[in-house]
Amino acid sequence: SWFYRIKPSVTHEPFKARVPSNERLLSEFSQSNSTTNPTQLRWKPVEIPDSSTDFVDGLFTVCGSGSSFMRHGYAIHMYTANKSMDKCAFCNADGDFLIVPQQGRLVITTECGRLKVSPGEIAVLPQGFRFAVNLPDGPSRGYVAEIFGTHFQLPDLGPIGANGLASPRDFLVPTAWYEDKLIPGYTILQKFGGELFVAVQDFPPFNVVAWHGNYVPYKYDLNKFCPYNTVLFDHSDPSINTGT
């Protein structure tokens, strides 16, 4: 994708390790920091914290496999937040985020524009994009899937044909939106190897006045998903029931 910026994205101070760090966030999984359990498990939504917590501080890892440095594997996180991100943006250098809000809408400002994501929708934020999460409804919580070394993509539907599962036309991308102003002390938080780093600059990163391409954030309404073998709103091609 091509981005037409007001200022270069590298115009910031050097990154430094963030203090305090978020020790509940992992991107490297081994016997030293995780264990296996064959029991079937599930996680209910966690309580909203009483202390002031934004999306980054409220993000914590539940399980995962592999390594972001080896570019192979995944991580499953949960998040809770009760305040919007203020004068800061987050960038995930480890992999793609798929965000699933369970409570409370999210307004996600990305370098390509804004996405309004409600419960019942999902948002995908590709690796390397800077974004900020605002909470128009107050406290929010949900789930985050992260993959290393590859990107989320639709599978080949094969014999299902064109009338089933998720349709590419239903995935929505943002319209370019930008800020052209000085904000001294603006902070960029970057996740790299599961660790958080911080850099300071004097302007927000959302200064892309136009873009084109297909490597961009997007969202999807799960109500548009057509499960196969259940006629929800569309019929499959009759050939799906033909034996080979």
PDB file of C-alpha atoms in Angstrom, residues 1-243:
ATOM      1  CA  SER A   1       0.000   0.000   0.000  1.00  0.00           C
ATOM      2  CA  TRP A   2       1.018   3.623  -0.591  1.00  0.00           C
ATOM      3  CA  PHE A   3       0.574   6.341   2.032  1.00  0.00           C
ATOM      4  CA  TYR A   4       0.819  10.074   1.412  1.00  0.00           C
ATOM      5  CA  ARG A   5       1.933  11.636   4.695  1.00  0.00           C
ATOM      6  CA  ILE A   6       2.307  15.160   5.929  1.00  0.00           C
ATOM      7  CA  LYS A   7       5.475  14.227   7.852  1.00  0.00           C
ATOM      8  CA  PRO A   8       7.724  11.122   7.760  1.00  0.00           C
ATOM      9  CA  SER A   9       6.744   8.408  10.248  1.00  0.00           C
ATOM     10  CA  VAL A  10      10.377   8.110  11.449  1.00  0.00           C
ATOM     11  CA  THR A  11      10.407  11.657  12.842  1.00  0.00           C
ATOM     12  CA  HIS A  12      10.619  10.690  16.507  1.00  0.00           C
ATOM     13  CA  GLU A  13      13.131  10.191  19.288  1.00  0.00           C
ATOM     14  CA  PRO A  14      14.827   6.766  19.630  1.00  0.00           C
ATOM     15  CA  PHE A  15      12.715   4.010  21.172  1.00  0.00           C
ATOM     16  CA  LYS A  16      13.383   3.129  24.800  1.00  0.00           C
ATOM     17  CA  ALA A  17      12.049   0.332  26.975  1.00  0.00           C
ATOM     18  CA  ARG A  18       8.771   1.382  28.535  1.00  0.00           C
ATOM     19  CA  VAL A  19       8.685   1.739  32.304  1.00  0.00           C
ATOM     20  CA  PRO A  20       6.544   0.277  33.723  1.00  0.00           C
ATOM     21  CA  SER A  21       6.292  -2.589  31.264  1.00  0.00           C
ATOM     22  CA  ASN A  22       3.261  -4.838  30.806  1.00  0.00           C
ATOM     23  CA  GLU A  23       4.493  -8.177  32.169  1.00  0.00           C
ATOM     24  CA  ARG A  24       1.170  -9.872  31.346  1.00  0.00           C
ATOM     25  CA  LEU A  25       1.832  -9.484  27.607  1.00  0.00           C
ATOM     26  CA  LEU A  26       3.758 -12.278  25.826  1.00  0.00           C
ATOM     27  CA  SER A  27       4.927 -13.016  22.283  1.00  0.00           C
ATOM     28  CA  GLU A  28       7.486 -15.740  23.027  1.00  0.00           C
ATOM     29  CA  PHE A  29       6.217 -19.066  24.364  1.00  0.00           C
ATOM     30  CA  SER A  30       8.415 -21.777  25.874  1.00  0.00           C
ATOM     31  CA  GLN A  31       8.540 -24.099  28.875  1.00  0.00           C
ATOM     32  CA  SER A  32      10.124 -21.299  30.873  1.00  0.00           C
ATOM     33  CA  ASN A  33       7.057 -19.050  30.753  1.00  0.00           C
ATOM     34  CA  SER A  34       4.120 -21.313  29.896  1.00  0.00           C
ATOM     35  CA  THR A  35       2.697 -24.756  30.560  1.00  0.00           C
ATOM     36  CA  THR A  36       0.467 -27.163  28.644  1.00  0.00           C
ATOM     37  CA  ASN A  37      -2.829 -28.589  29.856  1.00  0.00           C
ATOM     38  CA  PRO A  38      -4.985 -31.131  27.948  1.00  0.00           C
ATOM     39  CA  THR A  39      -8.152 -30.086  29.795  1.00  0.00           C
ATOM     40  CA  GLN A  40     -10.799 -28.222  27.794  1.00  0.00           C
ATOM     41  CA  LEU A  41     -10.674 -24.615  28.913  1.00  0.00           C
ATOM     42  CA  ARG A  42     -12.585 -21.433  28.282  1.00  0.00           C
ATOM     43  CA  TRP A  43     -12.293 -17.907  29.609  1.00  0.00           C
ATOM     44  CA  LYS A  44     -15.195 -15.741  30.614  1.00  0.00           C
ATOM     45  CA  PRO A  45     -14.952 -11.950  30.204  1.00  0.00           C
ATOM     46  CA  VAL A  46     -12.890 -10.379  32.968  1.00  0.00           C
ATOM     47  CA  GLU A  47     -14.000  -7.583  35.262  1.00  0.00           C
ATOM     48  CA  ILE A  48     -13.429  -3.978  34.231  1.00  0.00           C
ATOM     49  CA  PRO A  49     -10.602  -2.574  36.412  1.00  0.00           C
ATOM     50  CA  ASP A  50     -11.264   0.154  38.951  1.00  0.00           C
ATOM     51  CA  SER A  51      -8.025   2.005  38.172  1.00  0.00           C
ATOM     52  CA  SER A  52      -7.593   4.122  35.055  1.00  0.00           C
ATOM     53  CA  THR A  53      -6.678   1.687  32.257  1.00  0.00           C
ATOM     54  CA  ASP A  54      -6.447   2.181  28.499  1.00  0.00           C
ATOM     55  CA  PHE A  55      -6.344  -0.491  25.773  1.00  0.00           C
ATOM     56  CA  VAL A  56      -2.570  -1.036  25.972  1.00  0.00           C
ATOM     57  CA  ASP A  57      -2.377  -1.345  29.761  1.00  0.00           C
ATOM     58  CA  GLY A  58      -5.501  -3.533  29.783  1.00  0.00           C
ATOM     59  CA  LEU A  59      -4.102  -6.014  27.248  1.00  0.00           C
ATOM     60  CA  PHE A  60      -2.931  -9.379  28.634  1.00  0.00           C
ATOM     61  CA  THR A  61      -2.063 -12.785  27.201  1.00  0.00           C
ATOM     62  CA  VAL A  62      -4.134 -15.894  27.888  1.00  0.00           C
ATOM     63  CA  CYS A  63      -2.351 -18.488  25.750  1.00  0.00           C
ATOM     64  CA  GLY A  64      -0.213 -18.895  22.659  1.00  0.00           C
ATOM     65  CA  SER A  65       2.361 -20.887  20.769  1.00  0.00           C
ATOM     66  CA  GLY A  66       5.569 -20.222  18.869  1.00  0.00           C
ATOM     67  CA  SER A  67       7.626 -17.059  18.676  1.00  0.00           C
ATOM     68  CA  SER A  68       7.221 -13.633  17.141  1.00  0.00           C
ATOM     69  CA  PHE A  69      10.986 -13.540  16.494  1.00  0.00           C
ATOM     70  CA  MET A  70      10.782 -16.842  14.608  1.00  0.00           C
ATOM     71  CA  ARG A  71       7.758 -15.468  12.685  1.00  0.00           C
ATOM     72  CA  HIS A  72       5.653 -18.514  13.480  1.00  0.00           C
ATOM     73  CA  GLY A  73       2.799 -19.033  15.918  1.00  0.00           C
ATOM     74  CA  TYR A  74       0.010 -17.091  17.544  1.00  0.00           C
ATOM     75  CA  ALA A  75      -1.142 -15.500  20.801  1.00  0.00           C
ATOM     76  CA  ILE A  76      -4.594 -15.067  22.334  1.00  0.00           C
ATOM     77  CA  HIS A  77      -5.112 -11.977  24.461  1.00  0.00           C
ATOM     78  CA  MET A  78      -7.945 -10.333  26.330  1.00  0.00           C
ATOM     79  CA  TYR A  79      -8.361  -6.638  27.031  1.00  0.00           C
ATOM     80  CA  THR A  80     -10.212  -4.414  29.453  1.00  0.00           C
ATOM     81  CA  ALA A  81     -10.246  -0.636  29.295  1.00  0.00           C
ATOM     82  CA  ASN A  82     -12.082   2.196  30.964  1.00  0.00           C
ATOM     83  CA  LYS A  83     -10.420   5.203  29.328  1.00  0.00           C
ATOM     84  CA  SER A  84      -9.458   6.258  25.833  1.00  0.00           C
ATOM     85  CA  MET A  85      -5.845   6.477  24.714  1.00  0.00           C
ATOM     86  CA  ASP A  86      -4.714  10.081  25.173  1.00  0.00           C
ATOM     87  CA  LYS A  87      -1.739  11.651  23.344  1.00  0.00           C
ATOM     88  CA  CYS A  88      -0.422   8.200  22.447  1.00  0.00           C
ATOM     89  CA  ALA A  89      -0.656   5.557  19.746  1.00  0.00           C
ATOM     90  CA  PHE A  90       0.153   1.849  19.724  1.00  0.00           C
ATOM     91  CA  CYS A  91       2.025  -0.175  17.103  1.00  0.00           C
ATOM     92  CA  ASN A  92       2.343  -3.952  17.047  1.00  0.00           C
ATOM     93  CA  ALA A  93       5.620  -5.013  15.386  1.00  0.00           C
ATOM     94  CA  ASP A  94       5.076  -8.685  16.263  1.00  0.00           C
ATOM     95  CA  GLY A  95       2.057  -9.598  14.136  1.00  0.00           C
ATOM     96  CA  ASP A  96      -1.508  -8.883  13.064  1.00  0.00           C
ATOM     97  CA  PHE A  97      -4.219  -8.112  15.632  1.00  0.00           C
ATOM     98  CA  LEU A  98      -7.800  -9.340  15.244  1.00  0.00           C
ATOM     99  CA  ILE A  99      -9.905  -7.483  17.822  1.00  0.00           C
ATOM    100  CA  VAL A 100     -13.280  -8.822  19.001  1.00  0.00           C
ATOM    101  CA  PRO A 101     -15.092  -6.403  21.337  1.00  0.00           C
ATOM    102  CA  GLN A 102     -17.443  -8.145  23.767  1.00  0.00           C
ATOM    103  CA  GLN A 103     -18.677  -5.036  25.593  1.00  0.00           C
ATOM    104  CA  GLY A 104     -18.598  -1.431  24.456  1.00  0.00           C
ATOM    105  CA  ARG A 105     -17.915   0.034  21.041  1.00  0.00           C
ATOM    106  CA  LEU A 106     -14.409   0.964  19.948  1.00  0.00           C
ATOM    107  CA  VAL A 107     -13.397   3.875  17.743  1.00  0.00           C
ATOM    108  CA  ILE A 108     -10.025   2.821  16.376  1.00  0.00           C
ATOM    109  CA  THR A 109      -8.071   5.634  14.749  1.00  0.00           C
ATOM    110  CA  THR A 110      -5.523   4.188  12.329  1.00  0.00           C
ATOM    111  CA  GLU A 111      -3.091   5.734   9.895  1.00  0.00           C
ATOM    112  CA  CYS A 112      -5.591   4.951   7.108  1.00  0.00           C
ATOM    113  CA  GLY A 113      -8.604   6.425   8.887  1.00  0.00           C
ATOM    114  CA  ARG A 114     -11.122   5.565  11.585  1.00  0.00           C
ATOM    115  CA  LEU A 115     -13.000   2.327  12.231  1.00  0.00           C
ATOM    116  CA  LYS A 116     -16.090   2.182  14.474  1.00  0.00           C
ATOM    117  CA  VAL A 117     -16.256  -1.386  15.785  1.00  0.00           C
ATOM    118  CA  SER A 118     -19.258  -2.652  17.776  1.00  0.00           C
ATOM    119  CA  PRO A 119     -19.803  -5.966  19.577  1.00  0.00           C
ATOM    120  CA  GLY A 120     -20.769  -8.402  16.842  1.00  0.00           C
ATOM    121  CA  GLU A 121     -18.061  -6.990  14.580  1.00  0.00           C
ATOM    122  CA  ILE A 122     -14.336  -7.708  14.312  1.00  0.00           C
ATOM    123  CA  ALA A 123     -11.426  -5.501  13.271  1.00  0.00           C
ATOM    124  CA  VAL A 124      -8.070  -6.549  11.830  1.00  0.00           C
ATOM    125  CA  LEU A 125      -5.058  -4.272  12.371  1.00  0.00           C
ATOM    126  CA  PRO A 126      -2.094  -5.474  10.279  1.00  0.00           C
ATOM    127  CA  GLN A 127       1.429  -5.569  11.672  1.00  0.00           C
ATOM    128  CA  GLY A 128       3.190  -2.217  11.734  1.00  0.00           C
ATOM    129  CA  PHE A 129       0.149   0.081  11.755  1.00  0.00           C
ATOM    130  CA  ARG A 130      -0.104   2.718  14.443  1.00  0.00           C
ATOM    131  CA  PHE A 131      -3.500   3.119  16.043  1.00  0.00           C
ATOM    132  CA  ALA A 132      -5.319   4.570  19.046  1.00  0.00           C
ATOM    133  CA  VAL A 133      -8.420   3.145  20.734  1.00  0.00           C
ATOM    134  CA  ASN A 134     -11.175   5.443  22.030  1.00  0.00           C
ATOM    135  CA  LEU A 135     -14.194   4.328  24.067  1.00  0.00           C
ATOM    136  CA  PRO A 136     -17.399   6.172  23.047  1.00  0.00           C
ATOM    137  CA  ASP A 137     -19.555   4.013  25.361  1.00  0.00           C
ATOM    138  CA  GLY A 138     -17.262   4.019  28.378  1.00  0.00           C
ATOM    139  CA  PRO A 139     -15.689   0.792  29.690  1.00  0.00           C
ATOM    140  CA  SER A 140     -14.986  -1.908  27.135  1.00  0.00           C
ATOM    141  CA  ARG A 141     -13.598  -5.428  27.110  1.00  0.00           C
ATOM    142  CA  GLY A 142     -13.033  -8.161  24.570  1.00  0.00           C
ATOM    143  CA  TYR A 143     -10.635 -10.559  22.907  1.00  0.00           C
ATOM    144  CA  VAL A 144      -7.623 -10.229  20.618  1.00  0.00           C
ATOM    145  CA  ALA A 145      -6.120 -12.890  18.330  1.00  0.00           C
ATOM    146  CA  GLU A 146      -2.567 -12.272  17.149  1.00  0.00           C
ATOM    147  CA  ILE A 147      -0.667 -14.180  14.449  1.00  0.00           C
ATOM    148  CA  PHE A 148       3.064 -14.036  13.736  1.00  0.00           C
ATOM    149  CA  GLY A 149       4.718 -14.188  10.334  1.00  0.00           C
ATOM    150  CA  THR A 150       1.599 -14.263   8.179  1.00  0.00           C
ATOM    151  CA  HIS A 151      -1.617 -12.311   7.728  1.00  0.00           C
ATOM    152  CA  PHE A 152      -5.309 -12.985   8.170  1.00  0.00           C
ATOM    153  CA  GLN A 153      -6.854 -13.952   4.851  1.00  0.00           C
ATOM    154  CA  LEU A 154      -9.970 -15.635   3.535  1.00  0.00           C
ATOM    155  CA  PRO A 155      -9.623 -19.321   2.647  1.00  0.00           C
ATOM    156  CA  ASP A 156     -10.241 -20.727  -0.796  1.00  0.00           C
ATOM    157  CA  LEU A 157     -13.905 -21.765  -0.687  1.00  0.00           C
ATOM    158  CA  GLY A 158     -13.359 -24.637  -3.096  1.00  0.00           C
ATOM    159  CA  PRO A 159     -16.555 -26.604  -3.811  1.00  0.00           C
ATOM    160  CA  ILE A 160     -18.603 -24.268  -1.622  1.00  0.00           C
ATOM    161  CA  GLY A 161     -18.423 -21.806  -4.467  1.00  0.00           C
ATOM    162  CA  ALA A 162     -19.293 -18.133  -4.200  1.00  0.00           C
ATOM    163  CA  ASN A 163     -22.271 -18.383  -1.831  1.00  0.00           C
ATOM    164  CA  GLY A 164     -21.033 -19.235   1.610  1.00  0.00           C
ATOM    165  CA  LEU A 165     -18.973 -18.201   4.621  1.00  0.00           C
ATOM    166  CA  ALA A 166     -17.533 -14.660   4.348  1.00  0.00           C
ATOM    167  CA  SER A 167     -17.657 -12.551   1.181  1.00  0.00           C
ATOM    168  CA  PRO A 168     -14.783 -10.179   0.361  1.00  0.00           C
ATOM    169  CA  ARG A 169     -17.313  -7.422  -0.449  1.00  0.00           C
ATOM    170  CA  ASP A 170     -18.425  -7.289   3.196  1.00  0.00           C
ATOM    171  CA  PHE A 171     -15.013  -6.320   4.578  1.00  0.00           C
ATOM    172  CA  LEU A 172     -14.868  -2.555   5.099  1.00  0.00           C
ATOM    173  CA  VAL A 173     -11.778  -0.347   5.043  1.00  0.00           C
ATOM    174  CA  PRO A 174     -11.531   3.189   6.453  1.00  0.00           C
ATOM    175  CA  THR A 175     -11.623   6.439   4.530  1.00  0.00           C
ATOM    176  CA  ALA A 176      -8.479   8.554   4.782  1.00  0.00           C
ATOM    177  CA  TRP A 177      -8.607  10.910   7.780  1.00  0.00           C
ATOM    178  CA  TYR A 178      -5.769  13.012   9.109  1.00  0.00           C
ATOM    179  CA  GLU A 179      -4.606  15.467  11.747  1.00  0.00           C
ATOM    180  CA  ASP A 180      -2.195  18.274  10.909  1.00  0.00           C
ATOM    181  CA  LYS A 181      -1.209  19.768  14.230  1.00  0.00           C
ATOM    182  CA  LEU A 182       1.556  19.844  16.813  1.00  0.00           C
ATOM    183  CA  ILE A 183       1.128  17.864  20.023  1.00  0.00           C
ATOM    184  CA  PRO A 184       4.389  18.065  22.019  1.00  0.00           C
ATOM    185  CA  GLY A 185       5.106  14.935  24.013  1.00  0.00           C
ATOM    186  CA  TYR A 186       3.021  12.627  21.827  1.00  0.00           C
ATOM    187  CA  THR A 187       3.992   9.035  22.652  1.00  0.00           C
ATOM    188  CA  ILE A 188       4.368   6.050  20.329  1.00  0.00           C
ATOM    189  CA  LEU A 189       4.127   2.690  22.107  1.00  0.00           C
ATOM    190  CA  GLN A 190       5.550  -0.247  20.175  1.00  0.00           C
ATOM    191  CA  LYS A 191       5.253  -3.942  20.979  1.00  0.00           C
ATOM    192  CA  PHE A 192       8.302  -5.900  19.831  1.00  0.00           C
ATOM    193  CA  GLY A 193       9.039  -9.419  21.056  1.00  0.00           C
ATOM    194  CA  GLY A 194       6.233  -9.039  23.571  1.00  0.00           C
ATOM    195  CA  GLU A 195       8.021  -6.104  25.200  1.00  0.00           C
ATOM    196  CA  LEU A 196       6.818  -2.510  25.137  1.00  0.00           C
ATOM    197  CA  PHE A 197       8.995   0.339  23.897  1.00  0.00           C
ATOM    198  CA  VAL A 198       8.252   4.044  23.834  1.00  0.00           C
ATOM    199  CA  ALA A 199       9.297   6.960  21.623  1.00  0.00           C
ATOM    200  CA  VAL A 200       8.292  10.616  21.807  1.00  0.00           C
ATOM    201  CA  GLN A 201       7.437  12.935  18.924  1.00  0.00           C
ATOM    202  CA  ASP A 202       5.676  16.278  18.559  1.00  0.00           C
ATOM    203  CA  PHE A 203       2.828  15.286  16.225  1.00  0.00           C
ATOM    204  CA  PRO A 204       0.204  12.512  15.978  1.00  0.00           C
ATOM    205  CA  PRO A 205       0.957   9.698  13.495  1.00  0.00           C
ATOM    206  CA  PHE A 206      -2.473   9.984  11.878  1.00  0.00           C
ATOM    207  CA  ASN A 207      -1.323  12.328   9.112  1.00  0.00           C
ATOM    208  CA  VAL A 208      -1.947  10.208   6.020  1.00  0.00           C
ATOM    209  CA  VAL A 209      -3.972  12.440   3.703  1.00  0.00           C
ATOM    210  CA  ALA A 210      -4.535   9.697   1.099  1.00  0.00           C
ATOM    211  CA  TRP A 211      -3.696   6.039   0.576  1.00  0.00           C
ATOM    212  CA  HIS A 212      -4.258   3.208  -1.855  1.00  0.00           C
ATOM    213  CA  GLY A 213      -3.490  -0.503  -1.772  1.00  0.00           C
ATOM    214  CA  ASN A 214      -4.679  -3.616   0.031  1.00  0.00           C
ATOM    215  CA  TYR A 215      -2.456  -3.733   3.137  1.00  0.00           C
ATOM    216  CA  VAL A 216      -4.773  -1.730   5.372  1.00  0.00           C
ATOM    217  CA  PRO A 217      -6.892  -2.130   8.533  1.00  0.00           C
ATOM    218  CA  TYR A 218     -10.437  -3.367   8.022  1.00  0.00           C
ATOM    219  CA  LYS A 219     -13.545  -4.531   9.851  1.00  0.00           C
ATOM    220  CA  TYR A 220     -16.257  -7.148   9.300  1.00  0.00           C
ATOM    221  CA  ASP A 221     -19.817  -7.526  10.563  1.00  0.00           C
ATOM    222  CA  LEU A 222     -20.254 -11.125  11.753  1.00  0.00           C
ATOM    223  CA  ASN A 223     -23.943 -10.948  10.830  1.00  0.00           C
ATOM    224  CA  LYS A 224     -22.780 -11.089   7.202  1.00  0.00           C
ATOM    225  CA  PHE A 225     -21.240 -14.542   7.747  1.00  0.00           C
ATOM    226  CA  CYS A 226     -23.204 -17.278   5.969  1.00  0.00           C
ATOM    227  CA  PRO A 227     -22.655 -20.619   7.743  1.00  0.00           C
ATOM    228  CA  TYR A 228     -22.674 -23.553   5.401  1.00  0.00           C
ATOM    229  CA  ASN A 229     -25.294 -26.305   5.787  1.00  0.00           C
ATOM    230  CA  THR A 230     -27.688 -23.829   7.414  1.00  0.00           C
ATOM    231  CA  VAL A 231     -29.742 -21.714   5.036  1.00  0.00           C
ATOM    232  CA  LEU A 232     -29.433 -18.426   6.875  1.00  0.00           C
ATOM    233  CA  PHE A 233     -29.844 -16.025   3.965  1.00  0.00           C
ATOM    234  CA  ASP A 234     -28.175 -17.550   0.911  1.00  0.00           C
ATOM    235  CA  HIS A 235     -28.278 -20.910  -0.893  1.00  0.00           C
ATOM    236  CA  SER A 236     -25.132 -22.792  -1.805  1.00  0.00           C
ATOM    237  CA  ASP A 237     -24.515 -23.933  -5.321  1.00  0.00           C
ATOM    238  CA  PRO A 238     -26.255 -27.322  -5.828  1.00  0.00           C
ATOM    239  CA  SER A 239     -22.953 -28.882  -6.929  1.00  0.00           C
ATOM    240  CA  ILE A 240     -21.796 -28.840  -3.302  1.00  0.00           C
ATOM    241  CA  ASN A 241     -24.001 -31.886  -2.703  1.00  0.00           C
ATOM    242  CA  THR A 242     -22.612 -33.790  -5.695  1.00  0.00           C
ATOM    243  CA  GLY A 243     -20.249 -36.627  -4.875  1.00  0.00           C
TER     244      GLY A 243
END
